[in-house]
């Protein structure tokens, strides 16, 4: 049975073998040239001539085989010039010139294969640490088992330094993993109990237990291996870019050589022209730059399957994005808790999560995750019954609890009209709702939504800055949901409610107007990814069909890595073309001088060698392309986690603020006063101290990292607006008296609460984006 980690290095071995052959040819050519020079100085001219002929033939034979193969495929490239130059020099008894050209050609070819070998090493690094076995709990002990024996549900232990063999769920308190080979992030990542772990990561901390959720062949690392196989077996397309220029350069060089011969009657002039045109920067600079660009992408967690994808991305002007899993996280997240006046938000969430523990529905997983994030104590329910896709019921502490959809909960409890209206509005805005009833009484409602990726706004800004002219959201979701998200991101157009066939038709039509890029992550995106000029899949795990249909896979599963890939692609193309045109310009000038008889073949060979070395070194600058960063400095990982944790702790406050603001019109008398006083106290005691600490402690540190006079001025102004709104709220609350609250005060209070809710949520999102940008790679 194939495990998914079977050796996938045939292409890598081919590259390695080619490098060894090129090295051997270079050694023979260099040794022959040096031996010939020494024996010539010693007066052994026959030996010297033989050594030079041997050096020339060592390069000529593999070159002839390569050219013949290209001609059979009807692909005539710049290798023809090298073949004619070496062969012509031998025929004209310019043996030293032939040996110099051979060494020059062999050296350039060796440099190319060395660059490719170095780049392939980045792709093959994933295969180097593939696990061979795993430790599974059996009969109270640990048993070493082969990978193919692992099944979902198996309890495994991962020791320090070992590689995770399969995807799974962490059952230990925490785990510290080195995910650099998967994501390109250099620092270890800490995961907590219940988090999903990806195979291929290395345990950088203490041993921990996990439960397998997939077989080896369906795990993340196996998917990455398959993608590496495809990448290693593909031909770099920028070589075709070189061949396009060769279509006119090769005939021009041959024509100029023929004219020089005809006009002067001296075949050496023709040879001199061919020498300075061979092997020319077209043969070396372009493939070296492309392979180096693929290598640079691999270091950043971006798997480019071939050079055509890199070239296509560099020339793209229009980007199509799927919504779910691409612009959004693809997972439901708790965004609000709504309930009757007597309902406690955490208690309601704990009840629902306790019951949802026994459900496998994706919404149930999100509810349980939200409760664990708030560190709520969950109980074990009894007498549980589930209606698939509708809801679940059971007993908790003697109470009969029902959790599920409106139709499901309505069978046992009456849902108030205001809650029905709120439910309808939330559904129109793209949220999902989980209703809760306790002992036949409606208790409240949990709102969940698929939220934008934190890095999405920054990624789209970087893409526009890199030259993308048009950004389109192409999704199968409802129009009102898609348009709301599209407006928030500032995309140019929203195409919603499209089936996979509809997406395919849109991409095909767009290709008529220029190069297109499609970014997606689901199975339904696979046809569009395959049809686009460049298909980009988010992450190697999940929808294998989309990853295999794509030309580029963002293994790091971060949207801003697409902006990095675009920058690397465009810089690679710029450097490659810079090398080509600079080298060709110098070669054309040298060809003209040689045609006039001022540049003998031997000196022309030395000059061409200098030109080639210069353009090759310039092409290798691709390896020094730096990541996209607004700052070269980074926050400490512990600081970033602490800042994120503070926001997570304040989420219940924002949820309560939002719930009270929405329910204010339905509250009366003492309930009204108690609710607004509770919210004001929570803001005063928890939110304001947090904002003050940010202003005095956190912002000065971040400002120093970002640079500039006052880079966080806008964020500080947001703090002042938050303080101002709270003072207004406190003044309104101080003037309240039950049981009567006049309509004007009620309206002003609701307006103030909604304003606070909006600015706090926006402010937190802006801070999260800053923290994400300053987090270590």
Short mmCIF file of N, CA, C and O in Angstrom, two decimals, residues 83 146 246 277 379 431 437 504 541 570 649 703:
data_model
loop_
_atom_site.label_atom_id
_atom_site.label_comp_id
_atom_site.label_asym_id
_atom_site.label_seq_id
_atom_site.Cartn_x
_atom_site.Cartn_y
_atom_site.Cartn_z
N UNK A 83 27.15 24.89 -30.88
CA UNK A 83 27.54 23.73 -31.67
C UNK A 83 28.31 24.16 -32.93
O UNK A 83 29.38 23.61 -33.25
N UNK A 146 4.03 0.71 11.26
CA UNK A 146 4.29 1.38 9.97
C UNK A 146 3.22 2.42 9.70
O UNK A 146 2.10 2.35 10.23
N UNK A 246 15.48 33.57 -29.02
CA UNK A 246 16.40 32.87 -29.92
C UNK A 246 15.86 32.80 -31.34
O UNK A 246 16.63 32.64 -32.30
N UNK A 277 28.88 35.26 -30.06
CA UNK A 277 27.43 35.06 -29.91
C UNK A 277 27.11 33.81 -29.12
O UNK A 277 25.94 33.50 -28.89
N UNK A 379 -19.94 20.21 30.72
CA UNK A 379 -20.44 19.03 31.40
C UNK A 379 -20.73 17.92 30.40
O UNK A 379 -20.82 18.17 29.19
N UNK A 431 -24.45 35.35 8.53
CA UNK A 431 -24.18 34.65 9.77
C UNK A 431 -25.03 33.38 9.85
O UNK A 431 -26.04 33.23 9.16
N UNK A 437 -32.87 26.21 23.74
CA UNK A 437 -34.05 26.17 24.60
C UNK A 437 -33.75 25.32 25.82
O UNK A 437 -33.07 24.29 25.72
N UNK A 504 -16.10 28.58 -14.17
CA UNK A 504 -15.27 28.21 -15.31
C UNK A 504 -15.55 29.11 -16.51
O UNK A 504 -14.62 29.57 -17.18
N UNK A 541 -3.48 21.27 2.32
CA UNK A 541 -4.41 20.35 2.98
C UNK A 541 -5.82 20.76 2.65
O UNK A 541 -6.12 21.91 2.43
N UNK A 570 7.66 39.01 -10.44
CA UNK A 570 7.95 40.19 -11.25
C UNK A 570 9.42 40.59 -11.15
O UNK A 570 10.02 41.01 -12.15
N UNK A 649 -9.70 37.84 25.34
CA UNK A 649 -10.34 38.00 26.65
C UNK A 649 -11.42 39.07 26.62
O UNK A 649 -12.38 39.02 27.41
N UNK A 703 5.58 51.65 17.60
CA UNK A 703 5.98 52.82 16.82
C UNK A 703 7.48 52.79 16.54
O UNK A 703 7.93 53.16 15.45
#
